[in-house]
mmCIF file of C-alpha atoms in Angstrom:
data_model
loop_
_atom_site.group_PDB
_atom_site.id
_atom_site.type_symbol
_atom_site.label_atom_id
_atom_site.label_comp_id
_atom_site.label_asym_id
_atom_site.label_seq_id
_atom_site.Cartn_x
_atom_site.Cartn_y
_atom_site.Cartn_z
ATOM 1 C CA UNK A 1 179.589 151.013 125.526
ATOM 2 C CA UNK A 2 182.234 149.445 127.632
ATOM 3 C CA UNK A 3 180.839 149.130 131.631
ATOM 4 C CA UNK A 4 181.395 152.897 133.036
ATOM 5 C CA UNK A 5 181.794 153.034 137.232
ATOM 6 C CA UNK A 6 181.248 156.267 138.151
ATOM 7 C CA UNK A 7 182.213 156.469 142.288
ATOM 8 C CA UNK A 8 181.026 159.901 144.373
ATOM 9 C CA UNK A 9 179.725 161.386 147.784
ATOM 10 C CA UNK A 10 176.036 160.371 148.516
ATOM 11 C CA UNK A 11 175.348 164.151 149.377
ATOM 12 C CA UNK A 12 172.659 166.007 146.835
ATOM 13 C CA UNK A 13 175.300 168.335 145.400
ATOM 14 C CA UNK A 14 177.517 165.300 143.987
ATOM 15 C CA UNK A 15 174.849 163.290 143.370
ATOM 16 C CA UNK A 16 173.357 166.798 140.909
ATOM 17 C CA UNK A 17 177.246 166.369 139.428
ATOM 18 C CA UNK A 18 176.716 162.316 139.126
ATOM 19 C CA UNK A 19 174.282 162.954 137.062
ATOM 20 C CA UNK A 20 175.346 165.235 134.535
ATOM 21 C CA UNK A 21 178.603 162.932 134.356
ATOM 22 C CA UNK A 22 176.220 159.999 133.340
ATOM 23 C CA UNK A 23 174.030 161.798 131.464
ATOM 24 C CA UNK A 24 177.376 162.760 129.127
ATOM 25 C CA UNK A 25 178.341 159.298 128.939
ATOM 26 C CA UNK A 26 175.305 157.611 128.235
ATOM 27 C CA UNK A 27 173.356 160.249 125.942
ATOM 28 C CA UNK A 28 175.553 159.078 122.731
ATOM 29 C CA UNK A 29 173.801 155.650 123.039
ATOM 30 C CA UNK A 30 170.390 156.678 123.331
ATOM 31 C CA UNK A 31 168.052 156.770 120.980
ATOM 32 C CA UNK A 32 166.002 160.362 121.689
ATOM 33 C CA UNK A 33 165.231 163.360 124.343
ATOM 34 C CA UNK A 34 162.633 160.904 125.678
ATOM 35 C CA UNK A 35 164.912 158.204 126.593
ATOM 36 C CA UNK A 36 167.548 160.624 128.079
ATOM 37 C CA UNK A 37 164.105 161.812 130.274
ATOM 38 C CA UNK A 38 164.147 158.297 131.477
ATOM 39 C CA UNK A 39 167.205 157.784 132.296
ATOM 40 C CA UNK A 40 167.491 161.128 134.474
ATOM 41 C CA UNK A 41 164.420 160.907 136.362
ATOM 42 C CA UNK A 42 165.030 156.948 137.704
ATOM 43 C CA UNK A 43 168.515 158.046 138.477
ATOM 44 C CA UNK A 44 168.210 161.364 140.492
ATOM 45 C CA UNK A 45 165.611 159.051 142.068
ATOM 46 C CA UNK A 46 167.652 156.233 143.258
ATOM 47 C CA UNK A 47 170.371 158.143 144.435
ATOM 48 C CA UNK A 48 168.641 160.733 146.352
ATOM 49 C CA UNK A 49 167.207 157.866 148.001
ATOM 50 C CA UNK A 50 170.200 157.051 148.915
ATOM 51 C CA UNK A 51 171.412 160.439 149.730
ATOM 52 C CA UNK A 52 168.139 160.838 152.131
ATOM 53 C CA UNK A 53 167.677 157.473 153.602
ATOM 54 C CA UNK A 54 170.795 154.638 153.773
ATOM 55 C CA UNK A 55 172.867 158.061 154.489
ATOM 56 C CA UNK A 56 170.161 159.990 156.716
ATOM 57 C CA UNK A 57 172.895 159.430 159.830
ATOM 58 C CA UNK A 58 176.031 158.614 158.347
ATOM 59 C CA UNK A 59 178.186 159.595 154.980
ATOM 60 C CA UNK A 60 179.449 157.743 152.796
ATOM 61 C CA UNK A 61 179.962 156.576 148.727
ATOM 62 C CA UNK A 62 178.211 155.973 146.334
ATOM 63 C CA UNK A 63 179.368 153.644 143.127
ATOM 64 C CA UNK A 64 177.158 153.154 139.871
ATOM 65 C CA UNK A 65 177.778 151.228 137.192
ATOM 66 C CA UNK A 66 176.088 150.983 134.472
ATOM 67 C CA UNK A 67 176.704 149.052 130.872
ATOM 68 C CA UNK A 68 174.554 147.737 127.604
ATOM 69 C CA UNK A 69 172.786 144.550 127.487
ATOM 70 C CA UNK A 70 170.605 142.992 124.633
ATOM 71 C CA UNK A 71 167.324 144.479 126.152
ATOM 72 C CA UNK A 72 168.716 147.996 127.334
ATOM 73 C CA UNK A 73 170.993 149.733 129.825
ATOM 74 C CA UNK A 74 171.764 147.682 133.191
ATOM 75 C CA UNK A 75 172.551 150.077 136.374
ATOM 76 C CA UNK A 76 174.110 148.437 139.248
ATOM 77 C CA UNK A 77 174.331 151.218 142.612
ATOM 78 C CA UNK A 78 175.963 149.887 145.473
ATOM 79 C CA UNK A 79 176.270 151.841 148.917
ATOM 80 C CA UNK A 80 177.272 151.393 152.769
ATOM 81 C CA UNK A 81 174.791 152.968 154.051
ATOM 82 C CA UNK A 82 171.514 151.384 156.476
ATOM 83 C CA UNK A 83 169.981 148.671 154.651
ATOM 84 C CA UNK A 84 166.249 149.299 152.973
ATOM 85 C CA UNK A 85 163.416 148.642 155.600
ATOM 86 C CA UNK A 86 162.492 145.045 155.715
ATOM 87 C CA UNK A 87 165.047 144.315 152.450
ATOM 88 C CA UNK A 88 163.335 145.267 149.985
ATOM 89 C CA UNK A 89 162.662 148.590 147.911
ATOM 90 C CA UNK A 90 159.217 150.015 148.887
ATOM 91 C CA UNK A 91 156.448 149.806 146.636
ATOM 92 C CA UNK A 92 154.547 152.482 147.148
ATOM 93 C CA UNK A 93 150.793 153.289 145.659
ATOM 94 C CA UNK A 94 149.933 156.630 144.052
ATOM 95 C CA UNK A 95 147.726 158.442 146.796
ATOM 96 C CA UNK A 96 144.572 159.399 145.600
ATOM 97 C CA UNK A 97 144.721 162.597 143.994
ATOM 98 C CA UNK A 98 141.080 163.579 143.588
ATOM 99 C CA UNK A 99 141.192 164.991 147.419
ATOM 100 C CA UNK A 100 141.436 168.463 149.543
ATOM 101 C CA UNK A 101 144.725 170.574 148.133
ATOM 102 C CA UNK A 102 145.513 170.212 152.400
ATOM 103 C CA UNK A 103 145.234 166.854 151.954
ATOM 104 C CA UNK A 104 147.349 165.837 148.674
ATOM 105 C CA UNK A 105 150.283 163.831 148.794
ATOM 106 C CA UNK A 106 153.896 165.430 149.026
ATOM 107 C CA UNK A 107 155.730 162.274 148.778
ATOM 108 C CA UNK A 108 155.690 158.662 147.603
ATOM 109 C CA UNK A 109 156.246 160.257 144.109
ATOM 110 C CA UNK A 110 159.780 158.282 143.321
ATOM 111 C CA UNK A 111 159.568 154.922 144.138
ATOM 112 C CA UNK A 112 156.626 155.104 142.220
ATOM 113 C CA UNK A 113 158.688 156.499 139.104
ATOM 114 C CA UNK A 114 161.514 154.079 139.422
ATOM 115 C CA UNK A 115 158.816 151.081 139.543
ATOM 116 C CA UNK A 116 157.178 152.676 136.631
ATOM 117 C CA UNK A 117 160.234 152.718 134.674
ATOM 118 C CA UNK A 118 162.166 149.937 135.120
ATOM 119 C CA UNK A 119 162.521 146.395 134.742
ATOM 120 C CA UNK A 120 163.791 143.735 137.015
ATOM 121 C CA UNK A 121 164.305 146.008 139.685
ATOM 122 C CA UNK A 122 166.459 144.042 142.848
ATOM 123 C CA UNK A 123 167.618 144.398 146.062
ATOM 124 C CA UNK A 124 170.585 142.541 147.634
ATOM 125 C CA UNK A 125 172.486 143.414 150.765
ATOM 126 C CA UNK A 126 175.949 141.971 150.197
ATOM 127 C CA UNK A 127 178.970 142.538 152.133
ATOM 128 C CA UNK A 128 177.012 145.282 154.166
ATOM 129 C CA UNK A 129 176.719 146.643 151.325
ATOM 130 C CA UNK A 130 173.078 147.644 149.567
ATOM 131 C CA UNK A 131 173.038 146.972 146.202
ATOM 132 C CA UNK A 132 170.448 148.091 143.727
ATOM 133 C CA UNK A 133 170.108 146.887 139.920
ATOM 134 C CA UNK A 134 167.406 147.308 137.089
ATOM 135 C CA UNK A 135 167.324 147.933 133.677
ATOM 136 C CA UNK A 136 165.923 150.569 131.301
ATOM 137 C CA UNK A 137 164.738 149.488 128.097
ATOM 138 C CA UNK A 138 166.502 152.453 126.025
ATOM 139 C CA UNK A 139 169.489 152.488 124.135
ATOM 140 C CA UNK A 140 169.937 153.046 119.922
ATOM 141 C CA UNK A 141 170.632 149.309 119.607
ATOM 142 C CA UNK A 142 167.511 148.195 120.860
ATOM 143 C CA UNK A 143 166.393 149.732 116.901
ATOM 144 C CA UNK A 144 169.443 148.847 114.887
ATOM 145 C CA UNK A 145 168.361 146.322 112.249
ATOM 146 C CA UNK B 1 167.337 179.310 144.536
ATOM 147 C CA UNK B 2 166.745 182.505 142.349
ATOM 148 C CA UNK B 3 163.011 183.193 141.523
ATOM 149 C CA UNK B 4 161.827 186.788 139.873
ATOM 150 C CA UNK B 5 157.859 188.173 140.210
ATOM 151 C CA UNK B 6 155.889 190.688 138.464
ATOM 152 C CA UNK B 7 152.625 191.001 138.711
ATOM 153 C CA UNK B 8 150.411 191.137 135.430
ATOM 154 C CA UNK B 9 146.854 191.453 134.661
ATOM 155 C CA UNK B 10 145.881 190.192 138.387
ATOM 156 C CA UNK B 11 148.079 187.603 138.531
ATOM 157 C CA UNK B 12 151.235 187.384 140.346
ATOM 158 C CA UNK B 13 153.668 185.319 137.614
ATOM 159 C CA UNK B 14 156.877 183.844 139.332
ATOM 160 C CA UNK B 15 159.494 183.081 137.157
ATOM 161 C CA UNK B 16 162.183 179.991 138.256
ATOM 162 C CA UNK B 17 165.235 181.340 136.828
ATOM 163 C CA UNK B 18 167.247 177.973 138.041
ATOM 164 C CA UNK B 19 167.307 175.110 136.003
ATOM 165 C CA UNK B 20 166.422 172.361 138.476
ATOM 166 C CA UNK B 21 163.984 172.087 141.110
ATOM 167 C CA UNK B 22 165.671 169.189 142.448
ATOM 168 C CA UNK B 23 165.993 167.530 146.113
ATOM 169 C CA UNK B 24 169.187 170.188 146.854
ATOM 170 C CA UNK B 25 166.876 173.331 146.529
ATOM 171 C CA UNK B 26 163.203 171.731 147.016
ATOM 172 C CA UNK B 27 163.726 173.709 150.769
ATOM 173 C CA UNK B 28 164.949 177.102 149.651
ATOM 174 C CA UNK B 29 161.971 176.744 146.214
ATOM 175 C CA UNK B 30 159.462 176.302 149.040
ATOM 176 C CA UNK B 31 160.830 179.321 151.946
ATOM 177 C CA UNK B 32 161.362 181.428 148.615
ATOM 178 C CA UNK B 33 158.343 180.824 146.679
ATOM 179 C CA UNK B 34 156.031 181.366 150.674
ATOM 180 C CA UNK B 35 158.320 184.926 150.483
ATOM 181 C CA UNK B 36 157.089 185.490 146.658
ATOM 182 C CA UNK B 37 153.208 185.026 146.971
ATOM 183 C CA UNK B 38 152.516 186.454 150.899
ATOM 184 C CA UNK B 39 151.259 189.288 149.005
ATOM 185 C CA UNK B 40 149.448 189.974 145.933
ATOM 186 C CA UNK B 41 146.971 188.858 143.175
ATOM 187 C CA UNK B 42 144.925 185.872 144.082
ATOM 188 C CA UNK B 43 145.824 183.742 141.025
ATOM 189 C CA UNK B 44 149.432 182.772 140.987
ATOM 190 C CA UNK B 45 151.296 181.230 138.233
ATOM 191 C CA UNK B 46 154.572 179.821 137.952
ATOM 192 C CA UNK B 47 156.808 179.928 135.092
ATOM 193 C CA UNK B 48 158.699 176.860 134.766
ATOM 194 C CA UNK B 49 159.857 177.355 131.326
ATOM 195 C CA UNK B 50 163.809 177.680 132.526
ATOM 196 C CA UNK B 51 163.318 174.241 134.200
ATOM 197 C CA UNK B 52 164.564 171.260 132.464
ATOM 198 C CA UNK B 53 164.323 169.090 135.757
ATOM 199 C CA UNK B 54 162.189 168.329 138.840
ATOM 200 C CA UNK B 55 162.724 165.180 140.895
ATOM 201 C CA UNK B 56 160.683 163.724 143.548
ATOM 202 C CA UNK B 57 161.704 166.215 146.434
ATOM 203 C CA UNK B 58 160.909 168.970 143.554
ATOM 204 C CA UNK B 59 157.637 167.942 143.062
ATOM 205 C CA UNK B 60 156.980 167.305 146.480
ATOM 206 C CA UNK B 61 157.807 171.183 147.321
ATOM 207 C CA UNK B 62 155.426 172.247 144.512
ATOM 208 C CA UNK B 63 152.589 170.596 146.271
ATOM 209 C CA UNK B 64 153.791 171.807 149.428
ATOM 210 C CA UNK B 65 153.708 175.242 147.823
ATOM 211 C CA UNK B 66 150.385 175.209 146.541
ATOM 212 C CA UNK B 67 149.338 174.310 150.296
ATOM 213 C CA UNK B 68 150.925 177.603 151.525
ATOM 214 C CA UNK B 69 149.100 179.917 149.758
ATOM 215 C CA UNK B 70 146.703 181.941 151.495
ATOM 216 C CA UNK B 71 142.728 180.845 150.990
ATOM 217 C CA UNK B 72 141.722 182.028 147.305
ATOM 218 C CA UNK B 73 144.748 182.198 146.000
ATOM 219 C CA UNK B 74 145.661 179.605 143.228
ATOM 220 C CA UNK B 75 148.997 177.827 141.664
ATOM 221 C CA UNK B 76 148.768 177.513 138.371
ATOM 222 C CA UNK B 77 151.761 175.985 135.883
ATOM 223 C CA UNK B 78 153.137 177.332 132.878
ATOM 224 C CA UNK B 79 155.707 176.796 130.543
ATOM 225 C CA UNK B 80 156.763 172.756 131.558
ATOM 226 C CA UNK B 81 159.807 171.190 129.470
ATOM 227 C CA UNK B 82 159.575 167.556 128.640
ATOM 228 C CA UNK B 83 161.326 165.955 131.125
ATOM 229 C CA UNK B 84 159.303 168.058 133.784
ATOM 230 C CA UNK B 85 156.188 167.418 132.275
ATOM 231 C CA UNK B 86 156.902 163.617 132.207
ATOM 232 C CA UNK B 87 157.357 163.543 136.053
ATOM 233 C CA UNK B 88 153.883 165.382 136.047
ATOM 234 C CA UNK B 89 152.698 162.646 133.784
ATOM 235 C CA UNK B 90 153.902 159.786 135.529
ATOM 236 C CA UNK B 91 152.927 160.492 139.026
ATOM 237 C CA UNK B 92 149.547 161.916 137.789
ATOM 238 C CA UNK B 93 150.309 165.685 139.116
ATOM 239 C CA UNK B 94 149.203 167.020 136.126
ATOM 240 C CA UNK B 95 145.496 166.171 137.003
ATOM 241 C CA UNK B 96 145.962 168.515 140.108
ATOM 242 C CA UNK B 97 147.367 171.535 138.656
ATOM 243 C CA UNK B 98 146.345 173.767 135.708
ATOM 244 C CA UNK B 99 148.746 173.903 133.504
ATOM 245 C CA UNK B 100 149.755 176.361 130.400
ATOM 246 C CA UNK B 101 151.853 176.236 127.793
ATOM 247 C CA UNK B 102 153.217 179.791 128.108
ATOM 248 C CA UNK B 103 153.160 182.506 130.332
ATOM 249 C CA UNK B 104 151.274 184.408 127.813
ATOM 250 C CA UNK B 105 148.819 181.702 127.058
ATOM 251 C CA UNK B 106 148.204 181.405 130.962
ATOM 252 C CA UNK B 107 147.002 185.292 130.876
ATOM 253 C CA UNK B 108 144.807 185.052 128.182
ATOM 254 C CA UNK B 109 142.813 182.310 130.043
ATOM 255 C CA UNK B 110 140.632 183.357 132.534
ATOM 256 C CA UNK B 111 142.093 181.899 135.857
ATOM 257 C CA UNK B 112 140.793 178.062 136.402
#
């Protein structure tokens, strides 16, 4: 897989249409339904982030590239929108679940995911730009002999 | 967001006929699925078996869902496909919820 760019409005509805446009591009060099899982869930995750926070006030673009290395898929997300709060991504902790229904937690739920599920997770802010790259360990070639 | 109801055997089932439960519908799930269960059975169960993706916001507005339910009446979870049950898995949310495998498997359980 040659490095794909894939360049779109950070507003949910292109961001649903991002997806599906990576999801095509990257499913032939996965290796199962599991993997494809990952890949969809730390992506819709990141980029609603951005959707909901660097763009809360202003629009603006998104770009995501993303490419194989020896120990996976690397994504690289860059976007002008406000930078994270105090540069770096927030790590949240998994409320405690064992409480009141009123009193159960209705958010905190993707950071935790993208932590969960990806390696070498950074942050730069370049150019006034945020920039966002990790890798997931999936990809067929991570099993070829 | 396009949900169906019928009500079966005491329980109110609510069927998600959308494929995604994602952050541009969590809104609409929630104000539709309040209209849905302001009446009827106590035991409510919903059908996620068209679903083949929740996100963050998604999951967020099933919680908040479950909050908006009148006293005694109870969500319930049926039907999840594997990339839905994996956000369940990962954040833990399937400790919080009873979940079924089927529709039909969540009526011929007695309520949790």
């Amino acid at each position: 897989m040659q490095t794909e760019r894939l360049h779109f409005p950070g507003e949910t509805m292109a961001v649903r249409h991002a997806l599906e446009n990576l999801k095509a591009k990257v499913i032939p060099y996965l290796d199962s339904a599991e993997e494809t899982s990952t890949v969809e869930i730390v992506l819709a995750e990141v980029l609603n982030n951005i959707v909901e926070h660097a763009y809360a006030v202003e629009e603006g673009w998104i770009e995501l590239q993303f490419g194989k290395v020896s120990n996976g898929i690397e994504f690289d997300i860059y976007d002008e929108g406000v930078p994270m709060p105090d540069g770096k991504p927030p790590i949240p902790e998994l409320s405690s679940l064992d409480v009141a229904t009123d009193d159960l937690p209705e958010g905190g739920f993707g950071w935790f995911m993208i932590h969960d599920l990806t390696k070498e997770l950074t942050y730069r802010r370049e150019n006034n730009k945020n920039h966002l790259s990790f890798r997931l360990f999936v990809g067929k070639h991570l099993f070829a002999n | 967001m396009h949900l169906t109801s019928t009500v079966k055997d005491n329980a109110i089932v609510v069927t998600v006929v959308d494929t995604r439960i994602d952050a541009a519908v969590a809104i609409k799930f929630k104000d539709s699925m309040r209209d849905e269960t302001k009446e009827g059975p106590d035991r409510v169960i919903l059908d996620m078996s068209n679903v083949d993706f929740v996100d963050s916001s998604g999951l967020g507005a099933i919680v908040a869902v479950m909050k908006l339910l009148k006293t005694g009446q109870l969500l319930e979870l049926s039907g999840l496909t594997p990339t839905v049950d994996k956000v369940f898995r990962l954040t833990r949310m399937n400790s919080v919820f009873a979940i079924h495998l089927s529709v039909e498997e969540a009526l011929a359980s007695k309520a949790a």
